[in-house]
Amino acid sequence: MNAPLGALDRPNSYIGRSVSRPNAKRLLAGRGRYVTDLVLPRMLHAAFLRSPYAHARIVSIDLDEARAMPGVRLIATGADLAKLCKPWVGTLDHFKGMKSASQLPLPVDEVSWSGQAVVAIVAESRAQAEDAAEAISVEFEELPVVSDIDRAREAGADRAASTIEDNLCFTSRLDTGGIDEIFASAFHVVEEEFHFGRHTAVTLEPRAIVADWDASEGKLTVHHATQTPYQFQDLYARHYSIPEVNVRVVAPDIGGSFGMKLHVYHEDMAVIGLSMLCGRPVKFVADRIESFVSDIHARDHRVHARMAVDGDGTILAMDVDDVTAIGAFSTYPRTSAVEGNQVIRLMGAPYRFRNYRAGLSVVFQNKVQTSQYRAVGHPIACAVTERLVDMAAEKAGLDPAAMRERNLIADDAYPCDSPTGYKFEALSHQESLTKLKALMNYDALRGEQAALRQRGVHRGIGIASFVEISNPSPAFYGIGGARISAQDGALLKMTPSGEVRCLISVTEQGQGTETIIGQIVADQLGVAHERVRVITGDTEVTPHGGATWACRGAGIGGETALQAARKLRGNIMSLAAAILQAKPGELDMRDGVVVDALSGAERISLAEIARIAYFRSDTLPPDASAQLSVAHHYAPQGYPFAFTNGIQGCHVELDAETGFVKILKHWVVEDCGRIINPLLVDEQVRGGVVQGLGAAFFEECLYDENGQLTNGSLADYLVPMACEMPDIVIGHIETPTADTALGAKGCGEAGTAAASAAALNAVNDAMSPFGASIAQIPMTPARLLKALGTI
Amino acid sequence: MSATHPVSLSVNGEQISRLVEPRETLADFLRRDLQLTGTHTGCEMGVCGACLVLMDGRPVHACLTFAVQASGAVVETVEGLSESAEIADLQRTFHERNALQCGFCTPGMLVSAHGLLTRPGVPSREEIRDALSGNYCRCTGYEAIVDAIETVARRRSAGERAARFLEEPA
């Protein structure tokens, strides 16, 4: 099913073309409409009093003084909202034995992390709500804080929440058998303990929500900065017992999400109840300080791993133990166990070896919840694997590139599966490596490195192969009982002027979803893309679907649009044939005009077809059916995931005296299948790389032993800046998936998946003359100096 | 806390007089009192650059400036700079080069870029990256932004003026 689509010499052939984003123009003009900007009539503002303790019992709350403060309209506690909102538990059925403490919008008697919202204040202005929050006094009784992941797992340890039996949220094991014997007899064994810091998404627009309960209609409208409006429509309906048909969730322009804005947050759930209690719209925008203590964090893994290698450098086996700490409860509805699960399943994924053993422990502690953030689990699996591959290469006396040539899965070996159970349709690891070496001028770079070392300049070169998970099927969430859709829906309508509106369930956060959907629809119909308007992010008008996450926008959303466009095209052609008394097969559609397929002679324009259909149906033949709107849904049915692959290279220079690392250049070769818009793919990959380099060098949520976040502001938490980031060279291989006509997979995680691994290898390469090494990210100057033995 | 003070200033060429609380920031004043929501607040502590506006011709953090401090000043926001077409070349090149994704940092980026390009000379890529150190972008990876500014710098130094940006068809 991979006939070449829209050859670029055809009119309106947009698949594969760099088209600028029409919707970017309003953002450039300052006319974006973010939830943060929204003002509704009679709208009130919510602020939250937050727990100063990481773990405490709420003894009493005194609201009298605050209630009398100017502008205050409502103050609500956990008990008030518990009367309206059903509790939730963040577990999935297919994660056997998983447990988590039940959650309410605001706690009734126990707080389990520092920064947890305790009391909601609603006032005429945000400033008045914050003033009133200062007048509330809450008496807390401190409880033991669980922070250390080993002590948390000891028998009889203090618990992170009083309603759980112990601090083990979930465990999992994978074992292909005979691992101990393989390691015992292996020629080389390399082993390391890796530490991955907690970090967070830092979307430039913080979380924002406006809930508007209209008691007269029993209707809830929520303007919500989220990737997944349908998921929230379902959740608000269920937890507040409102018929789903009366719940509308609108996701307008979103100031970045990266997975962070698709989880349930206590404040957001509270705001729904606050609007119901006030009978007025209520707005909450997290400020940056609140974001740090309430947005999900991610990573926080300690991985002990070893690799067994033959005398010639052939990888034989991996043995992995991952312990990850997730906060005091598991995030709803996607859980906090998916990252660990993907870590142990993505280990070694690019390589041929067949023997594997892994253990995963997901541990509760009194910190902010962790959950899915861009490239879930990938950077950890990739960094562990790729560092071990480099260590093994050194033992085997092979160059890192040669080591990979020897061990990467051959490009003609597909379909195949991984020892962890993933099924790969078609990947291109070897071709990607060849292309990367050419892009980097790898051999010359090695030569330069050797020469510079003589002069005391310490440069490092790191490479990292990766596999990326995209386009998950229902086997991901649906099977676990979560009402998160794996399908998407599109509604295509021809207007009376012969233009096209496409309402589709995938959503836009700036990556260009609306642009590529417009390109696909225009391409398939044969109209100029300026004649197609794409509408997303409003549950009232778009069909129900999974929306945009896990890189499903192009692969699943794109295929949905393609199939819908083909359906509409069929309807238009039958109608045109009826009007022209021709056979549909004799006609073609080009540039908004139905033409004779052979001669290209114009027969009738779309505008004329639409005019007749909408205004002069009396002139149509009696059996002609003018169906100029079509609805279509598509769900992936072939492979459970559309895996993609690629490889990255990183070139750094280490100042051994200061521990500072300058990133000189970064390269990515990635294979996301059919590329719909190279301009958008390249910049999305670059953005992903920078988030990965942030994790590698800068970003970390630092806690003290009392569970207090000590760097929770943008002045203290380091985000990569333009001056620290290198130019990033992108190359592509295109291996389309045969599961769809479009052939597209995903590209949003690719950059983040391997950037930190490539950087880790590059820094270790730079440190090798000193006999030093590091197995922890972020690689801060202090950690590097410690590794070098300087401090 | 709530006693208001009169302020009078020029915003995007219009003379504005309002009563404001002393604690109200210029960012909140622009966004809330004047509905100029193109100015964004990302950190409210002068780090991220999303709130940058021109005050008397110089980029300032609207989140670190109190509205009362802007009394008597000339303030230009992304809305005004768009309408006057002063940054049309930057907007056009950002659009062509896809130098934005979510767009939340973009107004601040444009103000920084405009501030940089009003200085004499053609900045190098390194100088552009350095000048953007006070502007966080979480989406693009910065490269397209640097490319776009570099292109405009060269075009401006060659004396090219861009046509208006906003009226063009998407």
Coordinates of N, CA and C in Angstrom, one line a residue, chain A residues 119-296:
Chain A
V119 N -5.8 24.5 50.0 CA -7.1 25.3 50.1 C -7.2 26.1 48.8
A120 N -8.4 26.2 48.3 CA -8.6 27.1 47.1 C -9.3 28.4 47.5
I121 N -8.8 29.5 46.9 CA -9.4 30.8 47.2 C -9.8 31.4 45.9
V122 N -11.1 31.8 45.8 CA -11.6 32.4 44.5 C -12.0 33.8 44.8
A123 N -11.4 34.7 44.0 CA -11.6 36.2 44.3 C -11.8 36.9 42.9
E124 N -12.1 38.2 43.1 CA -12.3 39.0 41.9 C -11.0 39.1 41.1
S125 N -9.9 39.1 41.7 CA -8.6 39.2 41.0 C -7.7 38.1 41.6
R126 N -6.7 37.8 40.8 CA -5.7 36.8 41.3 C -5.0 37.4 42.5
A127 N -4.7 38.7 42.4 CA -3.9 39.3 43.5 C -4.7 39.2 44.8
Q128 N -6.0 39.5 44.7 CA -6.9 39.4 45.9 C -6.9 38.0 46.5
A129 N -7.0 37.0 45.6 CA -7.0 35.6 46.0 C -5.7 35.3 46.7
E130 N -4.6 35.8 46.2 CA -3.3 35.5 46.8 C -3.2 36.2 48.2
D131 N -3.7 37.4 48.2 CA -3.8 38.2 49.5 C -4.5 37.3 50.6
A132 N -5.6 36.8 50.2 CA -6.5 36.0 51.1 C -5.8 34.7 51.5
A133 N -5.0 34.1 50.6 CA -4.3 32.9 50.9 C -3.4 33.1 52.1
E134 N -2.8 34.3 52.1 CA -1.9 34.6 53.2 C -2.5 34.7 54.6
A135 N -3.9 35.0 54.5 CA -4.6 35.1 55.8 C -5.2 33.8 56.3
I136 N -4.9 32.7 55.6 CA -5.4 31.4 56.0 C -4.4 30.8 56.9
S137 N -4.9 30.2 58.0 CA -3.9 29.5 58.8 C -4.3 28.0 58.9
V138 N -3.3 27.2 58.5 CA -3.5 25.7 58.5 C -2.5 25.1 59.5
E139 N -3.0 24.3 60.4 CA -2.1 23.6 61.3 C -1.8 22.3 60.8
F140 N -0.5 22.0 60.6 CA 0.0 20.8 60.0 C 0.7 20.0 61.2
E141 N 0.6 18.7 61.1 CA 1.4 17.9 62.0 C 2.4 17.1 61.1
E142 N 3.7 17.4 61.2 CA 4.6 16.8 60.2 C 4.7 15.3 60.4
L143 N 4.8 14.6 59.2 CA 4.9 13.1 59.2 C 6.3 12.8 58.6
P144 N 6.8 11.6 58.8 CA 8.1 11.3 58.2 C 8.1 11.4 56.7
V145 N 9.2 12.0 56.2 CA 9.3 12.2 54.7 C 10.1 11.0 54.1
V146 N 9.5 10.4 53.1 CA 10.1 9.4 52.3 C 10.8 10.0 51.1
S147 N 12.1 9.8 51.1 CA 12.8 10.4 49.9 C 13.8 9.4 49.3
D148 N 14.5 8.7 50.2 CA 15.6 7.8 49.6 C 14.9 6.5 49.1
I149 N 15.3 6.1 47.8 CA 14.6 5.0 47.1 C 15.0 3.7 47.7
D150 N 16.1 3.6 48.4 CA 16.4 2.3 49.0 C 15.7 2.1 50.4
R151 N 15.8 3.2 51.2 CA 15.1 3.1 52.5 C 13.6 2.9 52.3
A152 N 13.1 3.6 51.2 CA 11.7 3.5 51.0 C 11.2 2.0 50.7
R153 N 12.1 1.2 50.3 CA 11.7 -0.2 49.9 C 12.0 -1.2 51.0
E154 N 12.6 -0.7 52.2 CA 12.9 -1.6 53.3 C 11.6 -2.0 54.0
A155 N 11.6 -3.2 54.6 CA 10.4 -3.7 55.3 C 10.1 -2.7 56.4
G156 N 8.9 -2.4 56.6 CA 8.5 -1.5 57.7 C 8.9 0.0 57.6
A157 N 9.3 0.3 56.3 CA 9.7 1.7 56.1 C 8.5 2.7 56.3
D158 N 8.8 3.9 56.6 CA 7.7 4.9 56.6 C 7.1 5.0 55.2
R159 N 5.8 5.3 55.2 CA 5.1 5.3 53.9 C 4.9 6.7 53.4
A160 N 4.9 6.9 52.1 CA 4.8 8.2 51.5 C 3.3 8.7 51.6
A161 N 2.4 7.7 51.7 CA 1.0 8.1 51.9 C 0.4 7.0 52.8
S162 N -0.4 7.5 53.8 CA -0.9 6.5 54.8 C -1.9 5.5 54.2
T163 N -2.4 5.7 53.0 CA -3.4 4.8 52.5 C -2.8 3.7 51.6
I164 N -1.5 3.7 51.5 CA -0.9 2.6 50.7 C -0.1 1.7 51.7
E165 N -0.1 0.3 51.4 CA 0.5 -0.6 52.3 C 2.1 -0.4 52.4
D166 N 2.7 -0.1 51.2 CA 4.1 0.1 51.2 C 4.5 1.0 50.1
N167 N 5.7 1.3 49.9 CA 6.1 2.3 48.9 C 6.4 1.8 47.5
L168 N 6.0 0.5 47.3 CA 6.3 -0.1 45.9 C 5.0 0.1 45.1
C169 N 5.1 0.9 44.1 CA 3.9 1.2 43.2 C 3.7 0.0 42.2
F170 N 4.8 -0.4 41.7 CA 4.8 -1.4 40.6 C 6.1 -2.0 40.4
T171 N 6.1 -3.3 40.1 CA 7.4 -4.0 39.8 C 7.2 -4.8 38.5
S172 N 8.2 -5.0 37.8 CA 8.1 -5.8 36.5 C 9.4 -6.5 36.3
R173 N 9.4 -7.7 35.7 CA 10.6 -8.4 35.3 C 10.5 -8.9 33.9
L174 N 11.6 -8.9 33.2 CA 11.7 -9.5 31.9 C 12.9 -10.5 32.0
D175 N 12.8 -11.7 31.4 CA 13.9 -12.6 31.5 C 13.8 -13.6 30.3
T176 N 14.8 -13.5 29.4 CA 14.8 -14.5 28.3 C 15.5 -15.8 28.7
G177 N 16.1 -15.8 29.9 CA 16.6 -17.1 30.5 C 18.1 -17.2 30.3
G178 N 18.8 -17.9 31.2 CA 20.2 -18.2 31.1 C 21.2 -17.0 31.2
I179 N 20.7 -15.9 31.7 CA 21.5 -14.7 31.8 C 22.8 -14.9 32.6
D180 N 22.7 -15.5 33.8 CA 23.8 -15.6 34.7 C 24.9 -16.4 34.0
E181 N 24.5 -17.5 33.3 CA 25.5 -18.3 32.6 C 26.2 -17.5 31.5
I182 N 25.5 -16.8 30.7 CA 26.1 -16.0 29.6 C 27.1 -15.0 30.2
F183 N 26.7 -14.3 31.3 CA 27.7 -13.4 31.8 C 28.9 -14.1 32.4
A184 N 28.7 -15.2 33.0 CA 29.8 -16.0 33.6 C 30.8 -16.4 32.6
S185 N 30.4 -16.7 31.4 CA 31.3 -17.2 30.4 C 31.7 -16.2 29.3
A186 N 31.2 -14.9 29.5 CA 31.4 -13.9 28.4 C 32.9 -13.5 28.4
F187 N 33.4 -13.1 27.2 CA 34.8 -12.7 27.1 C 35.0 -11.4 27.8
H188 N 34.1 -10.4 27.6 CA 34.1 -9.1 28.3 C 32.8 -8.9 29.0
V189 N 32.8 -8.3 30.2 CA 31.6 -7.8 30.8 C 31.9 -6.3 31.2
V190 N 31.0 -5.4 30.8 CA 31.1 -4.1 31.3 C 29.9 -3.8 32.2
E191 N 30.1 -2.9 33.1 CA 29.0 -2.7 34.1 C 29.1 -1.3 34.6
E192 N 27.9 -0.7 35.0 CA 27.9 0.7 35.4 C 26.6 0.9 36.2
E193 N 26.7 1.9 37.1 CA 25.5 2.4 37.8 C 25.2 3.8 37.3
F194 N 24.0 4.0 36.7 CA 23.7 5.3 36.1 C 22.7 6.0 36.9
H195 N 22.8 7.3 37.0 CA 21.9 8.2 37.7 C 21.3 9.2 36.7
F196 N 20.0 9.3 36.7 CA 19.3 10.3 35.8 C 18.5 11.2 36.7
G197 N 18.8 12.5 36.6 CA 18.1 13.5 37.5 C 16.7 13.7 37.1
R198 N 15.9 14.1 38.1 CA 14.6 14.6 37.8 C 14.6 15.9 37.0
H199 N 13.8 16.0 36.0 CA 13.6 17.3 35.4 C 12.2 17.5 35.0
T200 N 11.9 18.7 34.5 CA 10.5 19.0 34.2 C 10.4 19.8 32.9
A201 N 9.1 19.9 32.4 CA 8.9 20.3 31.0 C 9.2 21.8 30.8
V202 N 8.9 22.6 31.8 CA 9.1 24.1 31.6 C 8.5 24.6 30.3
T203 N 7.2 24.3 30.1 CA 6.5 24.9 28.9 C 6.6 26.4 29.2
L204 N 6.8 27.2 28.1 CA 6.9 28.7 28.4 C 5.6 29.2 28.9
E205 N 4.4 28.7 28.3 CA 3.1 29.1 28.9 C 2.9 28.0 30.0
P206 N 2.7 28.5 31.3 CA 2.4 27.5 32.3 C 1.0 26.9 32.1
R207 N 0.7 26.0 33.0 CA -0.7 25.4 32.9 C -1.7 26.4 33.1
A208 N -2.8 26.3 32.4 CA -3.9 27.3 32.5 C -5.2 26.7 32.2
I209 N -6.2 27.1 32.9 CA -7.6 26.5 32.7 C -8.6 27.6 33.1
V210 N -9.7 27.6 32.4 CA -10.9 28.4 32.7 C -12.1 27.5 32.7
A211 N -12.7 27.3 33.8 CA -13.9 26.4 33.9 C -15.1 27.3 34.0
D212 N -16.1 27.0 33.2 CA -17.3 27.8 33.1 C -18.6 26.9 33.2
W213 N -19.1 26.8 34.4 CA -20.3 26.0 34.7 C -21.5 26.8 34.5
D214 N -22.4 26.4 33.7 CA -23.7 27.1 33.4 C -24.8 26.2 34.0
A215 N -25.3 26.6 35.2 CA -26.3 25.7 35.9 C -27.6 25.7 35.1
S216 N -27.9 26.8 34.3 CA -29.1 26.9 33.6 C -29.3 25.8 32.6
E217 N -28.2 25.4 31.9 CA -28.2 24.4 30.9 C -27.6 23.1 31.5
G218 N -27.0 23.1 32.7 CA -26.3 22.0 33.2 C -25.0 21.7 32.3
K219 N -24.4 22.8 31.8 CA -23.3 22.6 30.9 C -22.0 23.1 31.4
L220 N -21.0 22.3 31.2 CA -19.6 22.7 31.6 C -18.8 23.0 30.4
T221 N -18.2 24.2 30.3 CA -17.3 24.5 29.2 C -15.9 24.8 29.9
V222 N -14.9 24.1 29.4 CA -13.6 24.3 30.0 C -12.6 24.7 28.9
H223 N -12.0 25.8 29.1 CA -10.9 26.2 28.2 C -9.7 25.8 28.9
H224 N -9.0 24.9 28.2 CA -7.9 24.1 28.9 C -6.7 24.1 28.0
A225 N -5.6 24.5 28.5 CA -4.3 24.4 27.8 C -3.8 23.0 27.9
T226 N -4.3 22.1 27.0 CA -4.0 20.7 27.1 C -3.8 20.1 25.7
Q227 N -3.1 19.0 25.6 CA -3.0 18.3 24.3 C -4.2 17.5 24.0
T228 N -4.9 17.1 25.1 CA -5.9 16.0 25.0 C -7.3 16.4 25.5
P229 N -8.0 17.3 24.7 CA -9.3 17.7 25.2 C -10.4 16.6 25.3
Y230 N -10.3 15.6 24.5 CA -11.3 14.5 24.6 C -11.1 13.7 25.9
Q231 N -9.9 13.4 26.3 CA -9.6 12.7 27.5 C -10.2 13.5 28.7
F232 N -10.0 14.9 28.6 CA -10.5 15.7 29.8 C -12.0 15.8 29.7
Q233 N -12.6 15.9 28.5 CA -14.1 15.9 28.4 C -14.6 14.6 29.2
D234 N -14.1 13.5 28.9 CA -14.5 12.3 29.5 C -14.3 12.3 31.0
L235 N -13.1 12.8 31.5 CA -12.8 12.8 32.9 C -13.7 13.8 33.7
Y236 N -13.9 15.0 33.1 CA -14.7 16.0 33.8 C -16.2 15.5 33.9
A237 N -16.6 14.8 32.8 CA -18.0 14.3 32.9 C -18.1 13.2 33.9
R238 N -17.2 12.3 34.0 CA -17.3 11.2 34.9 C -17.1 11.6 36.4
H239 N -16.1 12.4 36.6 CA -15.8 12.7 38.0 C -16.7 13.7 38.6
Y240 N -17.3 14.5 37.8 CA -18.3 15.5 38.3 C -19.7 15.1 37.9
S241 N -19.9 13.9 37.4 CA -21.3 13.3 37.1 C -22.1 14.3 36.2
I242 N -21.5 14.7 35.2 CA -22.2 15.6 34.2 C -22.3 14.7 32.9
P243 N -23.4 14.7 32.2 CA -23.5 13.9 31.0 C -22.4 14.4 30.0
E244 N -21.7 13.5 29.4 CA -20.6 13.9 28.5 C -21.0 14.9 27.5
V245 N -22.2 14.7 27.0 CA -22.7 15.6 25.9 C -22.8 17.0 26.4
N246 N -22.8 17.2 27.7 CA -22.9 18.6 28.2 C -21.5 19.1 28.7
V247 N -20.5 18.4 28.3 CA -19.2 18.9 28.7 C -18.4 19.3 27.4
R248 N -17.9 20.5 27.3 CA -17.1 20.9 26.2 C -15.8 21.3 26.7
V249 N -14.7 20.8 26.0 CA -13.4 21.2 26.4 C -12.7 21.8 25.1
V250 N -12.2 23.0 25.3 CA -11.6 23.8 24.2 C -10.1 23.9 24.5
A251 N -9.3 23.5 23.6 CA -7.9 23.7 23.7 C -7.4 24.7 22.6
P252 N -7.3 26.0 22.9 CA -6.9 26.9 21.9 C -5.4 26.9 21.6
D253 N -4.8 28.0 21.4 CA -3.3 28.0 21.2 C -2.7 27.6 22.5
I254 N -1.7 26.7 22.5 CA -1.1 26.1 23.7 C 0.4 26.5 23.7
G255 N 0.8 27.1 24.7 CA 2.2 27.6 24.8 C 3.2 26.5 25.2
G256 N 3.2 25.4 24.4 CA 4.1 24.3 24.7 C 3.4 23.3 25.6
S257 N 3.7 22.0 25.4 CA 3.1 21.0 26.3 C 4.1 19.8 26.5
F258 N 4.6 19.2 25.5 CA 5.7 18.2 25.6 C 5.2 17.0 26.5
G259 N 3.9 16.7 26.5 CA 3.4 15.7 27.4 C 3.0 16.2 28.8
M260 N 3.5 17.3 29.2 CA 3.2 17.8 30.5 C 1.7 18.1 30.7
K261 N 1.1 18.6 29.7 CA -0.3 19.1 29.8 C -1.4 18.1 29.5
L262 N -1.0 16.8 29.5 CA -2.1 15.8 29.3 C -2.4 15.0 30.5
H263 N -1.9 15.4 31.7 CA -2.2 14.7 32.9 C -3.2 15.4 33.7
V264 N -3.8 14.7 34.6 CA -4.8 15.3 35.6 C -4.0 16.0 36.7
Y265 N -4.3 17.2 36.9 CA -3.7 18.0 38.0 C -4.8 18.3 39.0
H266 N -4.4 18.3 40.3 CA -5.4 18.5 41.3 C -6.0 19.9 41.2
E267 N -5.2 20.9 40.9 CA -5.8 22.3 40.8 C -6.8 22.3 39.7
D268 N -6.5 21.7 38.5 CA -7.4 21.7 37.4 C -8.8 21.1 37.8
M269 N -8.7 19.9 38.4 CA -9.9 19.3 38.8 C -10.7 20.2 39.8
A270 N -9.9 20.8 40.7 CA -10.5 21.7 41.7 C -11.3 22.8 41.0
V271 N -10.7 23.4 40.0 CA -11.3 24.6 39.3 C -12.6 24.3 38.7
I272 N -12.8 23.0 38.3 CA -14.2 22.6 37.8 C -15.2 22.8 38.9
G273 N -14.8 22.2 40.1 CA -15.7 22.3 41.2 C -15.9 23.7 41.7
L274 N -14.9 24.5 41.6 CA -15.0 25.9 42.1 C -16.0 26.7 41.2
S275 N -15.9 26.4 39.9 CA -16.9 27.1 39.0 C -18.3 26.6 39.3
M276 N -18.5 25.3 39.6 CA -19.8 24.8 40.0 C -20.3 25.5 41.3
L277 N -19.4 25.6 42.2 CA -19.8 26.2 43.5 C -20.1 27.7 43.4
C278 N -19.4 28.4 42.5 CA -19.6 29.8 42.3 C -20.7 30.2 41.3
G279 N -20.9 29.2 40.4 CA -21.8 29.5 39.3 C -21.3 30.6 38.4
R280 N -20.0 30.7 38.3 CA -19.3 31.7 37.5 C -18.1 31.1 36.9
P281 N -17.6 31.7 35.8 CA -16.3 31.2 35.3 C -15.2 31.4 36.3
V282 N -14.3 30.4 36.4 CA -13.1 30.5 37.3 C -11.9 30.2 36.5
K283 N -10.9 31.0 36.7 CA -9.6 30.9 35.9 C -8.5 30.6 36.9
F284 N -7.6 29.6 36.5 CA -6.4 29.4 37.2 C -5.3 29.3 36.3
V285 N -4.2 30.1 36.5 CA -3.0 30.0 35.7 C -1.9 29.7 36.8
A286 N -1.2 28.6 36.6 CA -0.1 28.4 37.5 C 1.0 29.4 37.3
D287 N 1.5 30.0 38.3 CA 2.7 30.9 38.1 C 3.9 30.0 38.1
R288 N 5.1 30.5 37.7 CA 6.2 29.6 37.5 C 6.7 28.9 38.7
I289 N 6.6 29.6 39.8 CA 6.9 28.9 41.1 C 6.0 27.7 41.4
E290 N 4.7 27.9 41.1 CA 3.8 26.9 41.3 C 4.0 25.7 40.3
S291 N 4.4 26.1 39.1 CA 4.6 25.1 38.0 C 5.7 24.1 38.5
F292 N 6.8 24.6 39.1 CA 7.9 23.8 39.5 C 7.4 22.8 40.6
V293 N 6.5 23.1 41.4 CA 6.0 22.2 42.5 C 4.7 21.5 42.2
S294 N 4.2 21.7 40.9 CA 3.0 20.9 40.7 C 2.9 20.3 39.3
D295 N 3.6 20.9 38.3 CA 3.7 20.2 37.0 C 4.4 18.8 37.2
I296 N 4.0 17.9 36.3 CA 4.8 16.6 36.5 C 6.3 16.8 36.3

